[in-house]
PDB file of C-alpha atoms in Angstrom:
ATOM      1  CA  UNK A 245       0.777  71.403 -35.802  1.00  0.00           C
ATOM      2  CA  UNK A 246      -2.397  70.399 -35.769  1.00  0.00           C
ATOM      3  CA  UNK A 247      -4.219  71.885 -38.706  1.00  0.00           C
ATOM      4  CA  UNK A 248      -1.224  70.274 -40.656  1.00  0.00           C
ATOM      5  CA  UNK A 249      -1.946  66.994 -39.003  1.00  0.00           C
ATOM      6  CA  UNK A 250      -5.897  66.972 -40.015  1.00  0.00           C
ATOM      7  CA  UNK A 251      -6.142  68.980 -43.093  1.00  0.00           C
ATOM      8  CA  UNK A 252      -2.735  68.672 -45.036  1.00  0.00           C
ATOM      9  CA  UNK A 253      -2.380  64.649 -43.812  1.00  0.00           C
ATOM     10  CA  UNK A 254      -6.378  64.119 -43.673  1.00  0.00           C
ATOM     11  CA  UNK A 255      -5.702  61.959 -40.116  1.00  0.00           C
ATOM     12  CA  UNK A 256      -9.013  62.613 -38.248  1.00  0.00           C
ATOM     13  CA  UNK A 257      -9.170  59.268 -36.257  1.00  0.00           C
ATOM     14  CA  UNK A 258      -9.498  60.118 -33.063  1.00  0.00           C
ATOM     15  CA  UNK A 259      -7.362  58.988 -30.320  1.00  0.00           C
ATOM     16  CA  UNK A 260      -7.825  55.672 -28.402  1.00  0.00           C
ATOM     17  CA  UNK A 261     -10.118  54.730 -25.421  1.00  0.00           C
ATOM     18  CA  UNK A 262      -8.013  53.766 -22.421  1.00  0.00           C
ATOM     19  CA  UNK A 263      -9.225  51.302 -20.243  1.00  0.00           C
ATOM     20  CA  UNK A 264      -7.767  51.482 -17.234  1.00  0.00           C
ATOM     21  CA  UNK A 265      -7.901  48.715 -14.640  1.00  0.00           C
ATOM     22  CA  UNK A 266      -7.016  49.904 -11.383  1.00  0.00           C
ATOM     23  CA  UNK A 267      -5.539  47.895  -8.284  1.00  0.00           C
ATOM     24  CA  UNK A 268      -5.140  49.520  -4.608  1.00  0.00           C
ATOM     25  CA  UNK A 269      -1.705  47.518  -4.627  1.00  0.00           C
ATOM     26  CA  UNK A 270       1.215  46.231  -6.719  1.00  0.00           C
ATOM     27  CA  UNK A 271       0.493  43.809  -9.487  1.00  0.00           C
ATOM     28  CA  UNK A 272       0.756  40.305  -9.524  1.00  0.00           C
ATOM     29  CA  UNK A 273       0.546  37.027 -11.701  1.00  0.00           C
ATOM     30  CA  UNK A 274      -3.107  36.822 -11.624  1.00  0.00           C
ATOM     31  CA  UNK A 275      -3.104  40.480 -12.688  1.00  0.00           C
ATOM     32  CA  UNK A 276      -1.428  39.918 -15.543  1.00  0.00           C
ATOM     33  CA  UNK A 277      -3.240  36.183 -16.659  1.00  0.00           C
ATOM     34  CA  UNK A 278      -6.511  38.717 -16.129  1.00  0.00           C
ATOM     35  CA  UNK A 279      -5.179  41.356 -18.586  1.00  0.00           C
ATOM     36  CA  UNK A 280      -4.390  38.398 -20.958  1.00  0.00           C
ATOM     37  CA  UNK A 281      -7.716  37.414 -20.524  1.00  0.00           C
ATOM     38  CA  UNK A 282      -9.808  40.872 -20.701  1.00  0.00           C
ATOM     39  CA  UNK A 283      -7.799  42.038 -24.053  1.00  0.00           C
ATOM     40  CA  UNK A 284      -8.780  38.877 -25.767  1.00  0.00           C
ATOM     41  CA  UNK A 285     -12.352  39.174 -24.491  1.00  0.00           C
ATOM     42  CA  UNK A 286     -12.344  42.511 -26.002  1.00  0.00           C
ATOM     43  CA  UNK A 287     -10.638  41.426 -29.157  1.00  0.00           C
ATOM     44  CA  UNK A 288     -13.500  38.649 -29.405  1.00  0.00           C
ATOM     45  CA  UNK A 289     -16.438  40.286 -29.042  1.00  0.00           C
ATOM     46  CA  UNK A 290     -15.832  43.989 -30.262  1.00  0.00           C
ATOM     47  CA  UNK A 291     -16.288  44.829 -34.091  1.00  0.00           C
ATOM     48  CA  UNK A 292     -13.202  42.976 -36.093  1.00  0.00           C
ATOM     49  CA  UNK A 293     -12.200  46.644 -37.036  1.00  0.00           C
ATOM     50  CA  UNK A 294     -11.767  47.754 -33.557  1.00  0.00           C
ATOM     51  CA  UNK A 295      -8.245  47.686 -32.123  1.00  0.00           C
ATOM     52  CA  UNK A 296      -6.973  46.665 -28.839  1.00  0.00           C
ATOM     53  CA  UNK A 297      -3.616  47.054 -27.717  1.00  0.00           C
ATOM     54  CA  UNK A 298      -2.427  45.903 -24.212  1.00  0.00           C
ATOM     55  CA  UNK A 299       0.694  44.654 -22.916  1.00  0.00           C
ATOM     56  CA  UNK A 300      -1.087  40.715 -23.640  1.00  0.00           C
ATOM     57  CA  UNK A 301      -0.552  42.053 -27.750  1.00  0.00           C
ATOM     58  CA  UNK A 302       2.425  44.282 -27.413  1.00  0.00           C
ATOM     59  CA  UNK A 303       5.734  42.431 -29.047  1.00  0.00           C
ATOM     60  CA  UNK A 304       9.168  43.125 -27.035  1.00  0.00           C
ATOM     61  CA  UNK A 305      12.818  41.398 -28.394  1.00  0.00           C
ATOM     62  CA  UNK A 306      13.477  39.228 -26.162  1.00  0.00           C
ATOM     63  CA  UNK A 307      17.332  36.819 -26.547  1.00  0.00           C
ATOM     64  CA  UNK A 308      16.947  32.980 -25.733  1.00  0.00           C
ATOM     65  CA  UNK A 309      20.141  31.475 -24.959  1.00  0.00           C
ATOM     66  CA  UNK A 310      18.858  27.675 -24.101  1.00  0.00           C
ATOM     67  CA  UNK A 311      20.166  26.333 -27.211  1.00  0.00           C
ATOM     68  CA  UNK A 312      23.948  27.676 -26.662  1.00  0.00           C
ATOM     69  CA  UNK A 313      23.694  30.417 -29.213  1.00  0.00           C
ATOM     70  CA  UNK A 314      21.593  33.575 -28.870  1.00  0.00           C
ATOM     71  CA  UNK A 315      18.227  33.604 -30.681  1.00  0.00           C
ATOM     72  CA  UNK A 316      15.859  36.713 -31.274  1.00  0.00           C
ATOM     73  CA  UNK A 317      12.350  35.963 -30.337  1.00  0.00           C
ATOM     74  CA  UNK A 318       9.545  38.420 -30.188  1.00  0.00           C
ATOM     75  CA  UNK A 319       7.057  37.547 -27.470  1.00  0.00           C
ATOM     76  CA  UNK A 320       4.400  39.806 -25.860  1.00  0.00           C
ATOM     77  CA  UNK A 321       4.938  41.438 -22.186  1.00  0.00           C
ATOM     78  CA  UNK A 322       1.919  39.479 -20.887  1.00  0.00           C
ATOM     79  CA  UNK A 323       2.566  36.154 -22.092  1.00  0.00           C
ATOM     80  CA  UNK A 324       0.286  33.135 -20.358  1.00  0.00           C
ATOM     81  CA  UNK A 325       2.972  30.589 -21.441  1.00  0.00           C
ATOM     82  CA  UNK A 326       5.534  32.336 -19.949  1.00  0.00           C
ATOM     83  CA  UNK A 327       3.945  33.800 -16.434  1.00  0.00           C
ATOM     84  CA  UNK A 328       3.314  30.220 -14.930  1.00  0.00           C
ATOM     85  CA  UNK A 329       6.141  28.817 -16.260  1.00  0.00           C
ATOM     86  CA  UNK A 330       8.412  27.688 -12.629  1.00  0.00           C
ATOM     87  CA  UNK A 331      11.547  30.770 -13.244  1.00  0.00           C
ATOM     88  CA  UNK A 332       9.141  33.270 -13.968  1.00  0.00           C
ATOM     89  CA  UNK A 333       9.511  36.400 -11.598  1.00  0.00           C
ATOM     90  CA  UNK A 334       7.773  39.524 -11.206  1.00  0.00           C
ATOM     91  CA  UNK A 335      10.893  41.389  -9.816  1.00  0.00           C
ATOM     92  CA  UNK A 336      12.775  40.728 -13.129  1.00  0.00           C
ATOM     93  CA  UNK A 337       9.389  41.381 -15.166  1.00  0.00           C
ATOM     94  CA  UNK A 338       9.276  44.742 -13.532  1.00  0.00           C
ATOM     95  CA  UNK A 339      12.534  45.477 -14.714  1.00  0.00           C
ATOM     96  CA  UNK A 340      12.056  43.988 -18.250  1.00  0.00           C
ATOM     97  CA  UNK A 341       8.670  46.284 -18.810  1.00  0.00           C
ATOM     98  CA  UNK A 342      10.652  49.436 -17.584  1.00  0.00           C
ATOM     99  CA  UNK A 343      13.420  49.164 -19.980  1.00  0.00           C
ATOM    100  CA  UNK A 344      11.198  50.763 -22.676  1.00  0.00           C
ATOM    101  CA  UNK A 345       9.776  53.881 -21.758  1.00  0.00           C
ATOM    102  CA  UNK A 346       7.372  53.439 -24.327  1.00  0.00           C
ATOM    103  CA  UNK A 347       5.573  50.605 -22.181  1.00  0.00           C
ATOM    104  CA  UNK A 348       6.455  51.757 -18.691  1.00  0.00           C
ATOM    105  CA  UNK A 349       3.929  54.924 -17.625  1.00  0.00           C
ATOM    106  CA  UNK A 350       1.800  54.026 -20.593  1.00  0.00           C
ATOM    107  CA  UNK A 351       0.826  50.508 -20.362  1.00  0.00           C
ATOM    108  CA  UNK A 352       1.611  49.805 -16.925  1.00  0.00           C
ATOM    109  CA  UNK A 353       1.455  52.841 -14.116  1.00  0.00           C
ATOM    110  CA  UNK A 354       5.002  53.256 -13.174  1.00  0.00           C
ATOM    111  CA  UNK A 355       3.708  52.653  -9.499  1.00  0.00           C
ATOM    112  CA  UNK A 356       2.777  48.806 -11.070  1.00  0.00           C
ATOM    113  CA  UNK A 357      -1.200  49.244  -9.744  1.00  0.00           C
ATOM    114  CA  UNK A 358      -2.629  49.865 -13.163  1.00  0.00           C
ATOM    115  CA  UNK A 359      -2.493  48.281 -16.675  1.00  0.00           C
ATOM    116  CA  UNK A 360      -4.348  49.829 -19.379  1.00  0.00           C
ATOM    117  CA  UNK A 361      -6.089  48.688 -22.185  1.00  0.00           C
ATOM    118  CA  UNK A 362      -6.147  51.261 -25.485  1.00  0.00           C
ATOM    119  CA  UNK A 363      -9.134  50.829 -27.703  1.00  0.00           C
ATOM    120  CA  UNK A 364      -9.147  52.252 -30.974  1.00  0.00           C
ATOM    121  CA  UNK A 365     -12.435  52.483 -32.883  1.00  0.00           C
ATOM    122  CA  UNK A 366     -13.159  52.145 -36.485  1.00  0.00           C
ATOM    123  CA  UNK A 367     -12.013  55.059 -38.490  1.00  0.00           C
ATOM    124  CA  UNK A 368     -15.724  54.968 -40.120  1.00  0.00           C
ATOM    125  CA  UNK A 369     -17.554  55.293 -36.881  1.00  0.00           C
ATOM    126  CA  UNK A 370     -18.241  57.829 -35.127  1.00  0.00           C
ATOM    127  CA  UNK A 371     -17.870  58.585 -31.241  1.00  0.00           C
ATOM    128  CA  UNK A 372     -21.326  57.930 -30.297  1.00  0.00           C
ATOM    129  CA  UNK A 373     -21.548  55.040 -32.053  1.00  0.00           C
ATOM    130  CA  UNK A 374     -18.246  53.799 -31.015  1.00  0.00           C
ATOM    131  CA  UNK A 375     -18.627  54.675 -27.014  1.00  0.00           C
ATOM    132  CA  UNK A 376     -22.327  52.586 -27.449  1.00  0.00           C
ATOM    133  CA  UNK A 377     -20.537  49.431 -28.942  1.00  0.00           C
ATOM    134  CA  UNK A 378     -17.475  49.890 -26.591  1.00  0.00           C
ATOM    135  CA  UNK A 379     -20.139  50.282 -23.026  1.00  0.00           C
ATOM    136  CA  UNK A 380     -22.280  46.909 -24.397  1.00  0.00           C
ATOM    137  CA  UNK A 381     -19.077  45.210 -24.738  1.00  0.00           C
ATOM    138  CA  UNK A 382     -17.697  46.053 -21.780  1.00  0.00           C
ATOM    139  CA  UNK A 383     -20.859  45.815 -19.506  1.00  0.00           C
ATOM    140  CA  UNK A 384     -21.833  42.032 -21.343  1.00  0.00           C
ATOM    141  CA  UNK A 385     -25.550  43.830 -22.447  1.00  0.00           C
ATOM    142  CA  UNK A 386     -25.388  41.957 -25.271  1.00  0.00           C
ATOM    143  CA  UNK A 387     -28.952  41.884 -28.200  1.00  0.00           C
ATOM    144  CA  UNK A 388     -31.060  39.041 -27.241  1.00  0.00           C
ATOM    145  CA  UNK A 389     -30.798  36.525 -30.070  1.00  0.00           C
ATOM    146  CA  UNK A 390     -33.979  35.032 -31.718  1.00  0.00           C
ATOM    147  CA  UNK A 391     -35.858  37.735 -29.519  1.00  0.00           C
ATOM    148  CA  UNK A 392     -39.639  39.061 -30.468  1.00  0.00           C
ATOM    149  CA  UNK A 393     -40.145  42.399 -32.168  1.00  0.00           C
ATOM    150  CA  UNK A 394     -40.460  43.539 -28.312  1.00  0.00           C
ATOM    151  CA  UNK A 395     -37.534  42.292 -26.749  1.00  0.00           C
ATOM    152  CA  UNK A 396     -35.578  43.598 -30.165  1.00  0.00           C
ATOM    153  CA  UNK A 397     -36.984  46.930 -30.000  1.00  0.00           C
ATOM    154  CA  UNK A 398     -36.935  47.314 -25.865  1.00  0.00           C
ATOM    155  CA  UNK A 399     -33.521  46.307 -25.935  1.00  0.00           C
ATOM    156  CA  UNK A 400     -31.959  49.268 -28.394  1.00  0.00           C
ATOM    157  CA  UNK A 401     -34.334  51.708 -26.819  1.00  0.00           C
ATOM    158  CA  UNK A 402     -32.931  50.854 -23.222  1.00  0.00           C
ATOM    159  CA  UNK A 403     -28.953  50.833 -25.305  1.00  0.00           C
ATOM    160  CA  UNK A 404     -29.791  54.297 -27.165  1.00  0.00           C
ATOM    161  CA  UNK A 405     -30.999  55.902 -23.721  1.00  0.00           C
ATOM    162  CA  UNK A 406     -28.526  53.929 -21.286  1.00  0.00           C
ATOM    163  CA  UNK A 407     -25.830  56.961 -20.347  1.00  0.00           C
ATOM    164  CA  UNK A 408     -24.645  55.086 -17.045  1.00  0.00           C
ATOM    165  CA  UNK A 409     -21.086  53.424 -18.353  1.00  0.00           C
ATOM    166  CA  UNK A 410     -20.760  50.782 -15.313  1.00  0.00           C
ATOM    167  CA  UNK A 411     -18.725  47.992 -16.664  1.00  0.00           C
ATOM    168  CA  UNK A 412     -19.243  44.274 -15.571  1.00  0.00           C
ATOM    169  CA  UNK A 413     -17.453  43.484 -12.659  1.00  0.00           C
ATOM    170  CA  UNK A 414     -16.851  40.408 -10.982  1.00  0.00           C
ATOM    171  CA  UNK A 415     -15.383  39.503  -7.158  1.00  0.00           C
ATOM    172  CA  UNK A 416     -11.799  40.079  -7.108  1.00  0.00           C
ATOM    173  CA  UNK A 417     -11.218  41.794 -10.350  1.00  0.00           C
ATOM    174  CA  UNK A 418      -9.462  44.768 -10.803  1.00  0.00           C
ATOM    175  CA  UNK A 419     -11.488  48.328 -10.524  1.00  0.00           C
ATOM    176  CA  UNK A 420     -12.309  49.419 -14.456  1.00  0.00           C
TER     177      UNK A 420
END
């Protein structure tokens, strides 16, 4: 079981940080350009060693038939190209996502009101250090650049005592 897990396989990297973005009704398009959006943000601005999975990253087999033969393509769930593209439908997306059960109840709520966003930290840092980076990140309380000694030194006090995780939240965005 466990023990076997961490001290015969030496795999101590603790799970992933869901972020879970919340709606108070079904998903739409917009929904789904935002969680396109938001994973990349992530992907930009946390550590390069962080990773982010999200339906915008996760690869499904998909068969395009346009050409007159069948052709395997591998394309993510949340694809911007594809969502405003004049066939696209949500119906038939709902049905495409809940063909694997590994995506359906995990990435999306099978409800379709909540996406979520894993975030895996660095094997080499630890959980404080990790829930710090992940909070700045996600609340845009970012170091001033080319600040005095003061600003510098105010700013990392303020991060190293801040306990409040709100993240930044704009009109109409989904609940975090």
């Amino acid at each position: 079981g466990i023990k076997h897990v961490r001290d015969v396989l030496h795999y101590d990297t603790p799970g992933p940080i869901p972020a879970v973005l919340t709606r108070n009704r079904e998903l739409n398009k917009k929904d789904l350009l935002f969680l396109a959006e938001y994973t990349d943000y992530l992907k930009q601005h946390l550590s390069p060693e962080w990773k982010v999975s999200s339906l915008a990253n996760y690869k499904a087999r998909m068969w395009d038939e346009s050409w007159g033969e069948k052709i395997e393509m591998w394309s993510s769930y949340v694809n911007p190209l594809l969502l405003t593209a004049d066939g696209f439908s949500m119906d038939a997306w709902k049905e495409f996502v809940c063909e694997n059960p590994a995506v359906c109840g995990k990435y999306v709520s099978k409800d379709f009101k909540q996406l979520t966003i894993f975030l895996g930290p660095p094997k080499e840092m630890n959980q404080f250090e990790a829930i710090r980076e992940l909070r700045r990140v996600m609340q845009r309380n970012y170091p001033p650049e080319n600040g005095t000694w003061f600003q510098n030194a105010r700013y990392y006090a303020l991060d190293y005592l801040d306990t409040d995780f709100v993240p930044y939240h704009e009109e109409g965005w989904p609940e975090i």
